[in-house]
Amino acid sequence: MSGDVTEDDTTDEESSPEPTLAARQILGRELENALKQIRRPASGLFVSAIAAGLNVSFGALLMGMALTFSGGFESSFVTRFVLANVSTVGFVIVIIGQTELFTAHTTLGVLPVIDRRASITELGELWGVVLVGNLIGCAVFAGFIAVAGPPLGIVTPAAAGMLADALLPLSWWAILLSGVIAGWLMGLATWLVAAGRDTIGQVVLIWMITGVIGFGPFHHALLGTTELLSAMFRGQGISIAQFVHFLLWTTVGNAVGGTVFVALLNYGQAIKAGEPGDVDVDPESLGKS
C-alpha cells in the first residue's frame, strides 16, 4: 500500500538530523526562560546568583593554579591559550547548571522588556539582585582562595598578582570597550546554548565562546572580581579604588555588550527577518537556468 512505511524509510527518518532551530524558536526559548527568572521569588534568585558567583570563580582558581604549577610558560601566546581553556570551566558549570549570572542576564533579561512582556523596573530589580548575589559569591570564593591557597600551595601570591595585572593598567575607556566585548560574547553564549540540541554540544559552544574572554583577556565583571579580590587578599597591592574603577566600567561594558550587540540585534533579526520559506531544487535542473 502507498501508505505503508518500510523499514528503510523508518531508519532514514530516525537517522536524519534534526533541523536547526530558527531564530524565532531560539527567541521563544530565551523569552520563556527570562520571564521565569523575572517572576521568580527574589530570595530564590538571590541564592542562585550567589551560587553562580561561587561557581564561575572556579575559572579564576584554575587560572591561578595553572600559573602556579607551570613555573612559567615559554611565550605569552601559550600563557593566554592555557588560561583561556581553564577559565571556561567556571562558565560551563554556571550555564549548564542554570544558576543566574549577571552577564547572561544582560541579554536574557532584556528580551522580555523589548517584547513588552516586562518593565524596565522589573529588569532593574532582576539585574540588582543577580549582580549583588554574584559579587557576594565571588568575594566569598576569593576569600576561600586566600585562606586555602597558602597551605595547599595551589595559588601563589605572584600568580594572583599576574591575573590582576592583566586587568588593571588600562584607561577607563579601554576597560569599557573590553567589557563590551566580554558582554557581547556572554550574550552569544546564552543565545547559542538555547539552540543547542544536547549537553555535549552546549559545552562545546560555551568552551569556544567564553574561551575568547580568557584569551583576551577581556574584562568580565564577575570572573575579574574574583581575580582582583584574590590578589587583594594576598597582599598584591590592589587598592579598593582600583577594584571599584574596574568593577564600574567593566559592569557598564558588559551590560552594553549583552544588551546592544546580542539582545537588540538578535531580537530584531528574529522578528523582522521572517521565516525562511521551503525551497525545492531539482538536481536535474542545475546549470540549465
Coordinates of C-alpha atoms in Angstrom, one line a residue:
M1 CA 0.0 0.0 0.0
S2 CA 1.1 3.6 -0.7
G3 CA 0.6 4.5 2.9
D4 CA 2.9 1.7 4.3
V5 CA 6.2 2.8 5.8
T6 CA 9.0 0.5 5.1
E7 CA 11.8 -0.4 7.5
D8 CA 14.3 1.6 5.3
D9 CA 12.0 4.6 5.5
T10 CA 11.8 4.4 9.3
T11 CA 15.6 4.0 9.5
D12 CA 16.1 7.1 7.3
E13 CA 13.7 9.2 9.4
E14 CA 15.4 8.1 12.7
S15 CA 18.9 8.8 11.4
S16 CA 18.2 12.1 9.8
P17 CA 19.5 15.1 11.7
E18 CA 17.0 17.4 13.4
P19 CA 16.6 20.7 11.7
T20 CA 18.4 23.7 13.1
L21 CA 16.2 25.9 15.2
A22 CA 15.0 29.1 13.6
A23 CA 15.8 32.4 15.1
R24 CA 12.2 32.8 16.3
Q25 CA 12.3 29.5 18.1
I26 CA 15.5 30.5 19.9
L27 CA 14.0 33.8 20.8
G28 CA 10.9 32.0 22.2
R29 CA 13.1 29.8 24.4
E30 CA 15.0 32.7 25.7
L31 CA 11.9 34.8 26.4
E32 CA 10.3 31.9 28.3
N33 CA 13.4 31.4 30.4
A34 CA 13.8 35.1 31.1
L35 CA 10.2 35.5 32.2
K36 CA 10.6 32.6 34.6
Q37 CA 13.5 34.3 36.2
I38 CA 11.8 37.7 36.4
R39 CA 8.8 36.2 38.1
R40 CA 10.9 34.1 40.4
P41 CA 10.9 35.0 44.1
A42 CA 13.8 37.4 44.9
S43 CA 15.1 35.0 47.6
G44 CA 15.5 32.1 45.2
L45 CA 17.0 34.3 42.6
F46 CA 19.5 35.7 45.1
V47 CA 20.6 32.3 46.3
S48 CA 21.0 31.1 42.7
A49 CA 23.1 34.3 42.0
I50 CA 25.4 33.6 44.9
A51 CA 25.9 30.0 43.6
A52 CA 26.7 31.4 40.2
G53 CA 29.3 33.8 41.7
L54 CA 30.9 30.9 43.5
N55 CA 30.9 28.6 40.6
V56 CA 32.2 31.0 37.9
S57 CA 35.1 31.6 40.3
F58 CA 36.5 28.2 39.6
G59 CA 37.8 29.7 36.4
A60 CA 39.9 32.1 38.4
L61 CA 41.1 29.4 40.7
L62 CA 42.2 27.2 37.8
M63 CA 44.0 30.1 36.1
G64 CA 45.9 30.8 39.3
M65 CA 46.7 27.1 39.6
A66 CA 47.9 26.9 36.0
L67 CA 50.3 29.9 36.6
T68 CA 51.5 28.4 39.9
F69 CA 52.2 24.9 38.7
S70 CA 53.6 25.8 35.3
G71 CA 56.6 27.6 36.6
G72 CA 56.3 30.0 33.7
F73 CA 55.2 29.4 30.1
E74 CA 57.5 29.7 27.1
S75 CA 55.6 32.5 25.5
S76 CA 52.7 34.9 26.1
F77 CA 50.6 33.1 23.5
V78 CA 51.0 29.8 25.3
T79 CA 50.1 31.5 28.6
R80 CA 46.9 33.1 27.1
F81 CA 45.9 29.8 25.4
V82 CA 46.2 27.8 28.6
L83 CA 44.5 30.4 30.8
A84 CA 41.7 30.7 28.2
N85 CA 41.0 27.0 28.2
V86 CA 40.9 26.6 32.0
S87 CA 38.9 29.7 32.6
T88 CA 35.9 28.2 30.7
V89 CA 35.3 25.6 33.4
G90 CA 33.5 28.1 35.6
F91 CA 31.3 29.3 32.8
V92 CA 30.4 25.7 31.9
I93 CA 29.4 25.0 35.5
V94 CA 27.2 28.1 35.7
I95 CA 25.5 27.9 32.3
I96 CA 24.8 24.1 32.3
G97 CA 23.9 24.2 36.0
Q98 CA 21.4 27.0 35.2
T99 CA 22.4 29.4 38.0
E100 CA 22.0 33.1 37.4
L101 CA 24.9 35.2 36.2
F102 CA 24.6 38.9 35.6
T103 CA 26.5 38.8 32.3
A104 CA 24.0 36.3 31.0
H105 CA 21.0 38.5 32.0
T106 CA 22.4 41.5 30.2
T107 CA 21.0 39.7 27.2
L108 CA 18.4 37.3 28.6
G109 CA 16.7 39.7 31.0
V110 CA 16.4 42.4 28.3
L111 CA 14.4 40.4 25.8
P112 CA 11.1 40.5 27.7
V113 CA 11.4 44.3 28.0
I114 CA 12.0 44.6 24.3
D115 CA 9.0 42.4 23.7
R116 CA 6.9 44.4 26.1
R117 CA 6.3 41.5 28.5
A118 CA 8.2 43.0 31.4
S119 CA 9.0 46.5 32.6
I120 CA 12.3 48.4 33.0
T121 CA 11.7 48.3 36.7
E122 CA 11.4 44.5 36.7
L123 CA 14.6 44.4 34.7
G124 CA 16.4 46.7 37.2
E125 CA 15.3 44.5 40.1
L126 CA 16.5 41.4 38.3
W127 CA 19.9 42.9 37.5
G128 CA 20.3 44.3 41.0
V129 CA 19.5 41.0 42.8
V130 CA 21.6 38.9 40.5
L131 CA 24.6 41.3 40.4
V132 CA 24.8 41.7 44.2
G133 CA 24.4 37.9 44.7
N134 CA 27.1 37.3 42.1
L135 CA 29.6 39.7 43.8
I136 CA 29.0 38.1 47.2
G137 CA 29.7 34.7 45.8
C138 CA 32.9 35.9 44.1
A139 CA 34.1 37.7 47.2
V140 CA 33.5 34.5 49.3
F141 CA 35.4 32.4 46.8
A142 CA 38.3 34.9 46.7
G143 CA 38.5 34.7 50.5
F144 CA 38.4 30.9 50.3
I145 CA 41.4 31.0 47.8
A146 CA 43.3 33.4 50.1
V147 CA 42.8 31.0 53.1
A148 CA 43.2 27.7 51.4
G149 CA 45.9 28.8 48.8
P150 CA 48.9 29.0 51.1
P151 CA 48.7 25.7 52.9
L152 CA 47.7 23.8 49.8
G153 CA 50.2 25.6 47.6
I154 CA 47.7 25.9 44.8
V155 CA 47.8 29.7 44.1
T156 CA 50.8 31.7 44.9
P157 CA 50.6 35.5 45.6
A158 CA 52.6 36.1 42.5
A159 CA 50.1 34.1 40.3
A160 CA 47.2 36.0 41.8
G161 CA 49.0 39.3 41.1
M162 CA 49.7 38.3 37.5
L163 CA 46.0 37.8 36.8
A164 CA 45.1 41.1 38.4
D165 CA 47.9 43.0 36.5
A166 CA 46.3 41.8 33.2
L167 CA 43.1 43.7 34.1
L168 CA 44.1 46.9 35.8
P169 CA 46.7 49.1 34.0
L170 CA 44.2 50.4 31.4
S171 CA 42.3 53.6 31.0
W172 CA 38.5 53.7 31.8
W173 CA 37.5 53.6 28.1
A174 CA 39.8 50.6 27.3
I175 CA 38.2 48.7 30.2
L176 CA 34.7 49.8 29.0
L177 CA 35.4 48.6 25.4
S178 CA 36.9 45.3 26.7
G179 CA 33.8 44.8 28.9
V180 CA 31.6 45.4 25.9
I181 CA 33.4 42.5 24.0
A182 CA 33.1 40.2 27.1
G183 CA 29.4 41.0 27.5
W184 CA 28.8 40.5 23.8
L185 CA 30.5 37.1 24.0
M186 CA 28.5 36.1 27.1
G187 CA 25.3 37.1 25.3
L188 CA 26.2 35.0 22.3
A189 CA 26.9 32.0 24.6
T190 CA 23.5 32.1 26.2
W191 CA 21.8 32.6 22.8
L192 CA 23.6 29.7 21.1
V193 CA 23.2 27.4 24.1
A194 CA 19.5 27.9 23.8
A195 CA 19.8 26.5 20.2
G196 CA 21.8 23.5 21.4
R197 CA 20.4 20.0 21.0
D198 CA 22.4 18.2 23.7
T199 CA 24.6 18.9 26.7
I200 CA 27.8 18.0 24.9
G201 CA 27.1 20.4 22.1
Q202 CA 26.3 23.1 24.6
V203 CA 29.5 22.5 26.5
V204 CA 31.5 22.8 23.2
L205 CA 29.7 26.1 22.4
I206 CA 30.4 27.5 25.9
W207 CA 34.0 26.5 25.7
M208 CA 34.6 28.0 22.3
I209 CA 32.9 31.4 23.1
T210 CA 33.9 32.0 26.7
G211 CA 37.4 30.8 26.0
V212 CA 37.8 34.0 23.9
I213 CA 37.2 36.0 27.1
G214 CA 40.0 34.3 28.9
F215 CA 42.3 34.6 25.9
G216 CA 41.9 38.4 25.6
P217 CA 41.8 38.7 28.5
F218 CA 38.6 40.7 28.1
H219 CA 37.0 42.2 31.2
H220 CA 34.3 40.1 32.8
A221 CA 32.8 41.7 35.8
L222 CA 32.4 38.5 37.9
L223 CA 35.4 36.5 36.9
G224 CA 37.6 39.6 37.2
T225 CA 36.1 40.4 40.6
T226 CA 37.4 37.0 41.9
E227 CA 40.8 37.6 40.3
L228 CA 41.2 41.1 41.8
L229 CA 39.9 40.3 45.2
S230 CA 42.2 37.2 45.4
A231 CA 45.2 39.4 44.6
M232 CA 44.0 42.0 47.1
F233 CA 43.6 39.4 49.9
R234 CA 47.1 38.0 49.1
G235 CA 48.7 41.4 49.6
Q236 CA 49.4 42.2 45.9
G237 CA 48.9 46.0 46.3
I238 CA 45.4 46.1 44.8
S239 CA 43.5 49.0 46.3
I240 CA 39.8 49.4 46.8
A241 CA 39.8 52.4 44.4
Q242 CA 41.3 50.2 41.7
F243 CA 38.8 47.5 42.3
V244 CA 35.8 50.0 42.2
H245 CA 37.2 51.5 39.0
F246 CA 37.5 48.1 37.4
L247 CA 34.0 47.0 38.5
L248 CA 32.2 50.2 37.4
W249 CA 33.5 50.3 33.8
T250 CA 33.5 46.6 33.3
T251 CA 29.9 46.2 34.5
V252 CA 28.8 49.0 32.2
G253 CA 30.6 47.5 29.3
N254 CA 29.2 44.0 30.0
A255 CA 25.7 45.4 30.1
V256 CA 26.1 47.4 26.8
G257 CA 27.7 44.4 25.0
G258 CA 25.0 41.9 26.0
T259 CA 22.1 44.4 25.5
V260 CA 23.0 46.1 22.3
F261 CA 25.0 43.6 20.4
V262 CA 23.0 40.5 21.3
A263 CA 19.6 41.2 22.7
L264 CA 18.6 44.1 20.4
L265 CA 20.2 42.8 17.3
N266 CA 19.1 39.1 17.7
Y267 CA 15.6 40.2 18.6
G268 CA 15.4 42.4 15.6
Q269 CA 16.7 39.8 13.2
A270 CA 14.4 37.1 14.7
I271 CA 11.3 39.3 14.4
K272 CA 12.0 41.3 11.2
A273 CA 13.7 38.8 9.1
G274 CA 10.8 36.4 8.9
E275 CA 10.8 32.6 8.5
P276 CA 12.7 31.1 5.5
G277 CA 10.4 29.5 3.1
D278 CA 10.7 26.0 1.8
V279 CA 12.7 25.8 -1.5
D280 CA 13.0 22.6 -3.6
V281 CA 15.8 22.4 -6.1
D282 CA 15.7 19.7 -8.7
P283 CA 19.2 18.3 -9.1
E284 CA 18.5 17.7 -12.8
S285 CA 17.9 21.3 -13.4
L286 CA 21.3 22.5 -12.2
G287 CA 23.2 24.5 -14.8
K288 CA 20.2 24.7 -17.1
S289 CA 18.7 28.0 -15.9

